[in-house]
Amino acid sequence: MAVRDPLRGTLKEGEEVLLVDRKGRKFLVQLRAGERFHSHDGIIDHSAVIGHLPGSVVTTTKDSLMLAMRPTLADRILEMPRGAQVIYPKDLGSILMYGDVWPGMSVFEAGVGSGALSMALLRAGASVTGYELRPDFAARARKNVAAALGRDVDFSVEERDAYEGIDGTRFERIMLDLPEPWRVIAHAEMALVSGGIFMAYLPSMDQVAKLREALSRSRFGLAGTYEVMQRGWYIEDRAVRPDHRMVAHTGFLTTARLLAGHLRSFRSLTFSPPR
Ligand code: SAH
């Protein structure tokens, strides 16, 4: 199942555009001819944006300038309406790489939350089956995914509790972002193909310790835990230094693979991100 072709060329009626003011504030706006965007810095007619190339500068009624850009997936994730806390782009990139997600791959995800991880998986071409406890979050995720990727993606969200079981036995990846992922391990052993990859995102180390302890008693091997640090730099003339502020902590990523046998021989092997 293909993700909608990327939008190219001029900004079109109906698409969502990212307006950026001179202070760097960002606004995600759906373009509709006849409608107007209101900000502190004045008003912009959507028709002054439609038909222009992304990267164009538009002037508000108060003579302020704004940039009109096509949002990246990372922009969307940070600007979209959120029910639950999302997984940040730096972690999503790592999940796609070490989770080794391919087009057409069958992925189980829980909880779906606002759909940020779903969007990353779907755009990498995966088929995603998600469980989400809260109907309002499930509805929000469906809307966010449709707004970002259209409806031609293979995404289903069921309002279900992942601790109670997973329907299906042929998932190739299992991606968890819920408080007690150790309660999903036994279900994951049944639902995942042998060799399949398990990944869990957890904000706190006591949760990681519990998960690793449970994984060490399971059919999973090659377990590993890491975090992704990203530090921006300030570069202007001769002032070249790290940014004063950074997002110092989001979450820890734990990965493991389902093994078919000889577990004891490989128990001591762990996953470590390649250096
Ligand atoms: N990864 C998501 C955010 C998930 S937030 C994103 O990137 O947008 C965690 C979600 O897990 C919440 O929406 C919560 O309702 C859901 N959840 C918690 N326990 C669950 C369970 N047992 N089964 C399914 N979903 C669960």
Tab-separated table of C-alpha atoms and ligand atoms in Angstrom:
chain	number	residue	atom	x	y	z
A	1	MET	CA	0.000	0.000	0.000
A	2	ALA	CA	1.571	3.280	-1.071
A	3	VAL	CA	1.750	6.464	0.908
A	4	ARG	CA	0.313	9.399	-1.018
A	5	ASP	CA	2.862	10.907	-3.426
A	6	PRO	CA	4.747	13.759	-1.827
A	7	LEU	CA	3.330	17.152	-2.645
A	8	ARG	CA	5.503	19.097	-5.061
A	9	GLY	CA	5.463	22.452	-6.851
A	10	THR	CA	3.299	25.341	-5.752
A	11	LEU	CA	1.235	25.371	-2.540
A	12	LYS	CA	-2.252	24.090	-3.280
A	13	GLU	CA	-5.743	24.723	-1.983
A	14	GLY	CA	-6.600	22.152	0.692
A	15	GLU	CA	-3.040	21.311	1.754
A	16	GLU	CA	-1.588	22.192	5.140
A	17	VAL	CA	1.110	24.811	5.087
A	18	LEU	CA	3.557	25.861	7.787
A	19	LEU	CA	3.649	29.625	8.380
A	20	VAL	CA	6.760	30.821	10.207
A	21	ASP	CA	7.028	34.334	11.646
A	22	ARG	CA	10.263	36.263	12.177
A	23	LYS	CA	10.513	35.052	15.769
A	24	GLY	CA	10.430	31.461	14.562
A	25	ARG	CA	6.871	30.807	15.753
A	26	LYS	CA	5.226	28.143	13.629
A	27	PHE	CA	1.585	27.693	12.645
A	28	LEU	CA	0.102	24.764	10.730
A	29	VAL	CA	-2.710	26.122	8.541
A	30	GLN	CA	-4.966	24.373	6.030
A	31	LEU	CA	-5.195	26.501	2.888
A	32	ARG	CA	-8.747	27.435	1.832
A	33	ALA	CA	-9.379	30.150	-0.750
A	34	GLY	CA	-11.442	32.916	0.858
A	35	GLU	CA	-10.226	32.158	4.387
A	36	ARG	CA	-7.838	34.260	6.434
A	37	PHE	CA	-5.149	33.441	8.979
A	38	HIS	CA	-5.085	35.720	12.043
A	39	SER	CA	-1.987	36.285	14.169
A	40	HIS	CA	-0.596	38.942	16.504
A	41	ASP	CA	1.352	40.254	13.553
A	42	GLY	CA	-1.683	40.749	11.332
A	43	ILE	CA	-3.803	38.807	8.885
A	44	ILE	CA	-2.873	36.744	5.822
A	45	ASP	CA	-5.336	35.873	3.070
A	46	HIS	CA	-4.955	32.198	2.214
A	47	SER	CA	-5.241	33.170	-1.455
A	48	ALA	CA	-2.005	35.156	-1.065
A	49	VAL	CA	-0.300	31.821	-0.291
A	50	ILE	CA	-2.081	29.424	-2.683
A	51	GLY	CA	-0.212	29.148	-5.994
A	52	HIS	CA	3.118	30.294	-4.548
A	53	LEU	CA	6.179	28.107	-4.191
A	54	PRO	CA	7.019	26.782	-0.726
A	55	GLY	CA	9.715	29.031	0.693
A	56	SER	CA	7.815	32.166	-0.421
A	57	VAL	CA	7.499	35.162	1.857
A	58	VAL	CA	4.062	36.683	2.442
A	59	THR	CA	3.184	40.031	4.026
A	60	THR	CA	0.502	40.394	6.701
A	61	THR	CA	-1.959	43.306	6.939
A	62	LYS	CA	0.395	44.776	9.586
A	63	ASP	CA	3.326	44.638	7.133
A	64	SER	CA	4.997	41.744	8.970
A	65	LEU	CA	6.697	39.027	6.960
A	66	MET	CA	5.970	35.322	7.221
A	67	LEU	CA	7.492	32.336	5.476
A	68	ALA	CA	5.165	29.799	3.874
A	69	MET	CA	6.695	26.320	3.889
A	70	ARG	CA	5.538	22.805	3.209
A	71	PRO	CA	5.768	21.115	6.639
A	72	THR	CA	8.130	18.177	7.096
A	73	LEU	CA	6.881	15.152	9.013
A	74	ALA	CA	8.888	16.417	12.012
A	75	ASP	CA	7.154	19.831	11.762
A	76	ARG	CA	3.769	18.153	11.675
A	77	ILE	CA	4.519	15.985	14.684
A	78	LEU	CA	5.492	18.999	16.753
A	79	GLU	CA	2.641	21.237	15.543
A	80	MET	CA	-0.277	18.805	15.213
A	81	PRO	CA	-3.042	18.583	17.808
A	82	ARG	CA	-1.969	16.087	20.464
A	83	GLY	CA	-4.036	13.991	22.802
A	84	ALA	CA	-1.083	12.209	24.395
A	85	GLN	CA	2.610	13.110	24.565
A	86	VAL	CA	4.292	12.213	21.273
A	87	ILE	CA	7.582	10.463	20.572
A	88	TYR	CA	9.992	13.128	19.324
A	89	PRO	CA	11.520	13.097	15.841
A	90	LYS	CA	15.036	12.284	17.103
A	91	ASP	CA	13.722	9.095	18.712
A	92	LEU	CA	11.435	8.265	15.774
A	93	GLY	CA	14.410	8.335	13.404
A	94	SER	CA	16.251	5.876	15.609
A	95	ILE	CA	13.215	3.597	15.944
A	96	LEU	CA	12.920	3.379	12.142
A	97	MET	CA	16.612	2.529	11.742
A	98	TYR	CA	17.174	0.068	14.605
A	99	GLY	CA	13.620	-1.253	14.282
A	100	ASP	CA	14.582	-1.855	10.630
A	101	VAL	CA	11.239	-0.895	9.142
A	102	TRP	CA	10.698	-1.724	5.470
A	103	PRO	CA	7.923	-0.897	3.014
A	104	GLY	CA	5.164	-3.489	3.320
A	105	MET	CA	6.315	-4.688	6.746
A	106	SER	CA	3.604	-5.669	9.166
A	107	VAL	CA	3.924	-3.700	12.420
A	108	PHE	CA	1.951	-3.908	15.666
A	109	GLU	CA	1.897	-0.695	17.706
A	110	ALA	CA	0.485	0.169	21.167
A	111	GLY	CA	-0.540	2.665	22.533
A	112	VAL	CA	-1.130	4.748	19.478
A	113	GLY	CA	-1.653	8.031	21.376
A	114	SER	CA	-1.516	11.010	19.028
A	115	GLY	CA	-0.195	8.911	16.153
A	116	ALA	CA	3.317	10.362	15.818
A	117	LEU	CA	5.022	6.961	15.782
A	118	SER	CA	2.274	5.618	13.489
A	119	MET	CA	2.995	8.425	11.034
A	120	ALA	CA	6.727	7.650	10.982
A	121	LEU	CA	6.082	3.906	10.489
A	122	LEU	CA	3.475	4.454	7.780
A	123	ARG	CA	5.634	6.878	5.890
A	124	ALA	CA	8.426	4.304	5.920
A	125	GLY	CA	5.876	2.106	4.113
A	126	ALA	CA	4.800	-0.216	6.950
A	127	SER	CA	1.303	-1.646	7.474
A	128	VAL	CA	0.338	-0.650	10.998
A	129	THR	CA	-2.159	-2.289	13.351
A	130	GLY	CA	-2.478	-0.201	16.504
A	131	TYR	CA	-4.196	-0.716	19.851
A	132	GLU	CA	-5.204	2.335	21.882
A	133	LEU	CA	-7.151	2.282	25.135
A	134	ARG	CA	-8.743	5.697	24.790
A	135	PRO	CA	-11.314	6.230	22.033
A	136	ASP	CA	-10.622	10.002	21.942
A	137	PHE	CA	-6.883	9.393	21.353
A	138	ALA	CA	-7.639	6.735	18.720
A	139	ALA	CA	-9.861	9.236	16.876
A	140	ARG	CA	-7.209	11.946	17.161
A	141	ALA	CA	-4.526	9.599	15.766
A	142	ARG	CA	-6.724	8.646	12.792
A	143	LYS	CA	-7.259	12.338	12.023
A	144	ASN	CA	-3.582	13.243	12.380
A	145	VAL	CA	-2.526	10.363	10.130
A	146	ALA	CA	-5.093	11.252	7.458
A	147	ALA	CA	-4.038	14.923	7.541
A	148	ALA	CA	-0.365	14.033	7.135
A	149	LEU	CA	-0.450	11.040	4.807
A	150	GLY	CA	-3.918	10.908	3.252
A	151	ARG	CA	-6.188	7.879	3.515
A	152	ASP	CA	-4.246	5.606	1.187
A	153	VAL	CA	-2.104	4.096	3.956
A	154	ASP	CA	-2.530	0.743	5.658
A	155	PHE	CA	-3.449	1.877	9.178
A	156	SER	CA	-6.013	0.491	11.583
A	157	VAL	CA	-6.496	1.517	15.187
A	158	GLU	CA	-8.509	-0.666	17.519
A	159	GLU	CA	-9.787	0.584	20.852
A	160	ARG	CA	-8.252	-2.225	22.858
A	161	ASP	CA	-6.004	-3.012	25.793
A	162	ALA	CA	-2.663	-4.432	24.632
A	163	TYR	CA	-2.133	-6.013	28.081
A	164	GLU	CA	-5.015	-8.398	27.324
A	165	GLY	CA	-3.516	-9.873	24.165
A	166	ILE	CA	-2.693	-9.272	20.523
A	167	ASP	CA	-4.709	-10.777	17.668
A	168	GLY	CA	-2.479	-12.110	14.908
A	169	THR	CA	0.678	-14.226	14.693
A	170	ARG	CA	2.595	-12.775	11.765
A	171	PHE	CA	3.689	-9.342	12.904
A	172	GLU	CA	7.287	-8.565	11.957
A	173	ARG	CA	7.803	-5.683	14.402
A	174	ILE	CA	6.240	-4.740	17.729
A	175	MET	CA	6.520	-1.135	18.848
A	176	LEU	CA	5.338	-0.196	22.324
A	177	ASP	CA	4.819	3.178	23.968
A	178	LEU	CA	2.752	2.410	27.042
A	179	PRO	CA	3.543	2.386	30.776
A	180	GLU	CA	3.974	-1.362	31.414
A	181	PRO	CA	5.392	-2.989	28.273
A	182	TRP	CA	6.504	-6.066	30.276
A	183	ARG	CA	2.804	-6.970	30.389
A	184	VAL	CA	2.879	-7.320	26.580
A	185	ILE	CA	5.924	-9.623	26.313
A	186	ALA	CA	4.015	-12.915	26.505
A	187	HIS	CA	1.563	-11.692	23.847
A	188	ALA	CA	4.437	-10.424	21.708
A	189	GLU	CA	6.040	-13.895	21.821
A	190	MET	CA	2.897	-15.261	20.157
A	191	ALA	CA	2.224	-12.379	17.785
A	192	LEU	CA	5.714	-11.816	16.404
A	193	VAL	CA	7.482	-13.931	13.768
A	194	SER	CA	10.737	-15.565	14.825
A	195	GLY	CA	13.589	-13.078	14.397
A	196	GLY	CA	11.120	-10.186	14.627
A	197	ILE	CA	12.111	-7.013	16.436
A	198	PHE	CA	10.530	-5.654	19.617
A	199	MET	CA	10.987	-2.011	20.567
A	200	ALA	CA	9.698	-0.114	23.585
A	201	TYR	CA	9.938	3.561	24.444
A	202	LEU	CA	9.944	4.383	28.171
A	203	PRO	CA	10.472	7.673	29.994
A	204	SER	CA	11.907	6.312	33.213
A	205	MET	CA	14.732	3.942	34.144
A	206	ASP	CA	12.784	1.954	36.739
A	207	GLN	CA	10.405	0.981	33.939
A	208	VAL	CA	13.375	0.004	31.752
A	209	ALA	CA	14.808	-2.167	34.541
A	210	LYS	CA	11.484	-3.989	34.925
A	211	LEU	CA	11.226	-4.488	31.174
A	212	ARG	CA	14.774	-5.819	30.846
A	213	GLU	CA	14.235	-8.191	33.752
A	214	ALA	CA	11.069	-9.529	32.115
A	215	LEU	CA	12.780	-9.804	28.710
A	216	SER	CA	15.620	-11.803	30.278
A	217	ARG	CA	13.059	-14.415	31.336
A	218	SER	CA	11.356	-14.497	27.916
A	219	ARG	CA	12.054	-15.930	24.452
A	220	PHE	CA	13.562	-12.607	23.442
A	221	GLY	CA	17.316	-12.201	23.103
A	222	LEU	CA	19.801	-9.547	21.957
A	223	ALA	CA	18.167	-7.022	24.238
A	224	GLY	CA	19.606	-3.537	24.502
A	225	THR	CA	18.711	-0.116	25.865
A	226	TYR	CA	19.944	3.272	24.711
A	227	GLU	CA	18.967	6.906	24.520
A	228	VAL	CA	19.345	9.408	21.717
A	229	MET	CA	20.955	12.752	22.549
A	230	GLN	CA	20.651	15.611	20.140
A	231	ARG	CA	22.338	18.936	20.807
A	232	GLY	CA	21.888	21.905	18.508
A	233	TRP	CA	24.625	24.468	17.844
A	234	TYR	CA	24.481	28.226	17.678
A	235	ILE	CA	26.544	29.509	14.781
A	236	GLU	CA	26.833	33.206	14.025
A	237	ASP	CA	30.037	34.879	12.854
A	238	ARG	CA	32.732	33.848	15.315
A	239	ALA	CA	30.297	32.727	17.977
A	240	VAL	CA	30.222	28.990	17.438
A	241	ARG	CA	29.030	27.039	20.450
A	242	PRO	CA	26.418	24.531	21.563
A	243	ASP	CA	22.916	25.906	22.181
A	244	HIS	CA	22.396	26.892	25.827
A	245	ARG	CA	19.295	24.771	26.019
A	246	MET	CA	18.549	21.293	24.791
A	247	VAL	CA	15.903	18.652	25.261
A	248	ALA	CA	17.957	16.722	27.778
A	249	HIS	CA	15.588	13.818	28.217
A	250	THR	CA	12.717	12.277	26.294
A	251	GLY	CA	12.808	8.525	26.746
A	252	PHE	CA	14.859	5.337	26.668
A	253	LEU	CA	14.620	2.902	23.783
A	254	THR	CA	14.776	-0.814	24.462
A	255	THR	CA	15.040	-3.326	21.658
A	256	ALA	CA	15.079	-7.141	21.547
A	257	ARG	CA	14.627	-9.939	19.007
A	258	LEU	CA	12.444	-12.998	19.201
A	259	LEU	CA	14.596	-16.153	19.095
A	260	ALA	CA	13.475	-19.641	18.228
A	261	GLY	CA	15.722	-21.653	20.553
A	262	HIS	CA	19.109	-22.117	22.243
A	263	LEU	CA	18.271	-19.120	24.348
A	264	ARG	CA	20.658	-19.964	27.148
A	265	SER	CA	23.700	-19.961	24.820
A	266	PHE	CA	22.959	-16.430	23.680
A	267	ARG	CA	21.558	-14.997	26.891
A	268	SER	CA	24.604	-12.842	27.552
A	269	LEU	CA	24.601	-11.224	24.093
A	270	THR	CA	23.103	-7.765	24.005
A	271	PHE	CA	22.224	-5.237	21.381
A	272	SER	CA	24.383	-2.167	21.271
A	273	PRO	CA	23.911	0.500	18.656
A	274	PRO	CA	26.735	0.165	16.105
A	275	ARG	CA	29.519	2.698	16.767
B	1	SAH	N1	3.613	6.815	20.653
B	1	SAH	C1	2.519	7.754	20.634
B	1	SAH	C2	2.176	8.265	22.022
B	1	SAH	C3	1.658	7.194	22.944
B	1	SAH	S1	1.222	7.829	24.549
B	1	SAH	C4	2.866	8.908	19.696
B	1	SAH	O1	4.017	8.977	19.264
B	1	SAH	O2	2.007	9.738	19.407
B	1	SAH	C5	0.755	6.344	25.347
B	1	SAH	C6	-0.612	5.858	24.932
B	1	SAH	O3	-0.772	4.538	25.399
B	1	SAH	C7	-1.755	6.668	25.527
B	1	SAH	O4	-2.544	7.157	24.491
B	1	SAH	C8	-2.526	5.639	26.361
B	1	SAH	O5	-3.927	5.832	26.314
B	1	SAH	C9	-2.132	4.334	25.686
B	1	SAH	N2	-2.191	3.124	26.509
B	1	SAH	C10	-1.818	2.996	27.816
B	1	SAH	N3	-1.979	1.706	28.204
B	1	SAH	C11	-2.447	1.012	27.135
B	1	SAH	C12	-2.812	-0.346	26.911
B	1	SAH	N4	-2.733	-1.238	27.899
B	1	SAH	N5	-3.257	-0.714	25.683
B	1	SAH	C13	-3.352	0.195	24.690
B	1	SAH	N6	-3.025	1.501	24.842
B	1	SAH	C14	-2.583	1.911	26.045
